[in-house]
Amino acid sequence: MGSFISKLILLTTVISIAGLPKAYSVELPSDNWNLNIFSYAYGEYSENPDSNGQDIALGETAIFVFGRLSDRLSVLTEVSLLPKKYREDTVKVERITLQLDLTDKHRLVVGKMHTPVNYWNDSYHHGRYFFPTIDRPLAFKLFVPIHELGFRFSGSQLGKYNFFYDVVLSSGQSAMDRGFANGVASKTVAIGIKPTEHLEIRSSLYQDRIFNHLQDPGHKHPMAMPTTGTDLDWQLWSGSMHFENQTFEMLAELSSIRSASRNTSHSSYLFAGWKWSTRVNPFIFTDLLNVNSDETHFLPGKRRRFGIGIKAFISDQLDLKVDLSTYDFQGAVPQSRRSALRFQLSIGI
Amino acid sequence: MFKNSLCLVLLLSSVSFTDILEGADPADLVFIANISNTIDPAEINAEAILKGQQRNWVNGARIVLVLPGKKAETYEHVSLQIFGETGMMMQRRWLKLVFSGRGNPPKYAASEKEIIDFVLKTPGAAAVIRAQNHDSLGALLVKAL
């Protein structure tokens, strides 16, 4: 399966790149194919004595291809590249999907996709160019199942309030890219409305079974003692609210998980940006994540990040985000706190 | 660090403060489409199509949207009237839509003439043009916005 996906991606990318007449403006030989490239660089300056003071790093480059195969059938791929210095897998298939438009309002998507559990994961994917802040919300490091291999039924533009829905049957987090070796291990139901063109509200429920969770790559609790039975059923609830008009942009991402323990863990991310001018948008954000002390899969503790920053649209293709932010962690492992002046230069062509 | 940060903030703030959006002119745009007679014009939601919320016609055929590109004379005008923002932000909005898998990539044309020519020869195509230029549109559907 993995080999097949790699070959398909390679073929799609080569076909697309072969048609590029010039590097800056991406034009493909057919109107049915579209190629975009997103990349970024990251840097920070910190006075924290634990860090090395200054750090500059190259971020992942995402190659995005959209192909229209027929009126109703389209293919979408997103592959990320990163030098070995930064990541073990230099090439990763982030998304590869086939989409069938059943009607003008209902669709079926098959393949490896981003889960529609919240607005962020369903909109920004790996494009830092679109991120409102430098980082993803903290919940993405623990709670949010970013990718799944599965079947997604979607509908939108339904009724007066533009109701939309997603139902996903997928392989689950344990399966990674191995297909349905464990059958349908996870299910997602997401619903929402867009009552005005500026506002979107959504809520989702996600349920997954993590097989042998103590050995799972997503296991983030090194001190967890084996529990009776090592498979772990867990549920995630997410709620998102995104508002954007000509003056403001706001995003709220809330999530709550429940696993073997009866207690829940929570996270909340809040972003507010002001479109001060067409090229400069100041913003503030807070990001809180609280993992319950009874949790066995994720490391308990409180994580907090908050900051203030500016997003500058340098050109049509180039953005610069700068923020002054503080992150701290209070938990069982040594506690940490650091403040940094950070920047992210992102490009999208 | 705060001193450095303040300097940076002030520097970035001066990147551009000149192209603040002006108020839009009175609506003088029309929606045009090259559709078959199996589609009832009353069922067409022009705004949803132009904003990428609808990617197929009601009969299932693909919508091929043409938008004014950077060189087109109506680039900023259409962006402002339809999207309420600059041409640059309109393109970014569309890029995000395509990237999220929700929209068909639009075609960007270099002039209004190119937009009209493309819609005339492409079944399923749709666009927005100035009302003054809708005389030579043949059998295209024309809908006020």
mmCIF file of C-alpha atoms in Angstrom, chain B residues 2-55:
data_model
loop_
_atom_site.group_PDB
_atom_site.id
_atom_site.type_symbol
_atom_site.label_atom_id
_atom_site.label_comp_id
_atom_site.label_asym_id
_atom_site.label_seq_id
_atom_site.Cartn_x
_atom_site.Cartn_y
_atom_site.Cartn_z
ATOM 1 C CA PHE B 2 10.893 43.595 24.552
ATOM 2 C CA LYS B 3 12.868 46.491 23.112
ATOM 3 C CA ASN B 4 13.908 44.372 20.140
ATOM 4 C CA SER B 5 10.362 43.187 19.701
ATOM 5 C CA LEU B 6 8.955 46.700 19.700
ATOM 6 C CA CYS B 7 11.458 47.777 17.062
ATOM 7 C CA LEU B 8 10.461 44.831 14.901
ATOM 8 C CA VAL B 9 6.767 45.511 15.341
ATOM 9 C CA LEU B 10 7.224 49.131 14.298
ATOM 10 C CA LEU B 11 9.323 48.096 11.333
ATOM 11 C CA LEU B 12 6.737 45.623 10.136
ATOM 12 C CA SER B 13 3.949 48.078 10.654
ATOM 13 C CA SER B 14 5.565 50.346 8.125
ATOM 14 C CA VAL B 15 5.655 47.630 5.449
ATOM 15 C CA SER B 16 2.553 49.082 3.913
ATOM 16 C CA PHE B 17 -0.213 51.190 5.231
ATOM 17 C CA THR B 18 -1.099 52.760 1.957
ATOM 18 C CA ASP B 19 -3.495 50.381 0.276
ATOM 19 C CA ILE B 20 -6.349 50.377 2.747
ATOM 20 C CA LEU B 21 -9.564 49.312 1.111
ATOM 21 C CA GLU B 22 -11.685 52.071 -0.287
ATOM 22 C CA GLY B 23 -15.423 51.702 -0.390
ATOM 23 C CA ALA B 24 -16.749 49.719 -3.316
ATOM 24 C CA ASP B 25 -18.418 51.414 -6.248
ATOM 25 C CA PRO B 26 -22.098 50.744 -6.796
ATOM 26 C CA ALA B 27 -22.624 47.252 -8.139
ATOM 27 C CA ASP B 28 -22.051 47.230 -11.891
ATOM 28 C CA LEU B 29 -21.020 43.631 -12.342
ATOM 29 C CA VAL B 30 -22.896 40.744 -13.891
ATOM 30 C CA PHE B 31 -22.481 37.017 -13.564
ATOM 31 C CA ILE B 32 -22.126 35.125 -16.847
ATOM 32 C CA ALA B 33 -22.186 31.408 -17.476
ATOM 33 C CA ASN B 34 -22.018 28.978 -20.361
ATOM 34 C CA ILE B 35 -24.564 26.411 -19.286
ATOM 35 C CA SER B 36 -26.823 23.959 -21.007
ATOM 36 C CA ASN B 37 -30.575 24.430 -21.026
ATOM 37 C CA THR B 38 -30.924 21.595 -18.506
ATOM 38 C CA ILE B 39 -30.092 24.064 -15.751
ATOM 39 C CA ASP B 40 -32.770 26.394 -14.490
ATOM 40 C CA PRO B 41 -31.210 29.866 -14.140
ATOM 41 C CA ALA B 42 -33.340 30.422 -11.057
ATOM 42 C CA GLU B 43 -31.454 27.605 -9.329
ATOM 43 C CA ILE B 44 -28.083 29.249 -9.832
ATOM 44 C CA ASN B 45 -26.519 30.797 -6.744
ATOM 45 C CA ALA B 46 -23.982 33.112 -8.374
ATOM 46 C CA GLU B 47 -22.468 34.256 -5.101
ATOM 47 C CA ALA B 48 -21.863 30.681 -3.908
ATOM 48 C CA ILE B 49 -20.160 29.871 -7.205
ATOM 49 C CA LEU B 50 -17.938 32.946 -7.196
ATOM 50 C CA LYS B 51 -16.896 32.315 -3.605
ATOM 51 C CA GLY B 52 -16.146 28.665 -4.210
ATOM 52 C CA GLN B 53 -18.901 27.295 -2.017
ATOM 53 C CA GLN B 54 -20.359 25.406 -4.967
ATOM 54 C CA ARG B 55 -18.131 23.458 -7.366
#
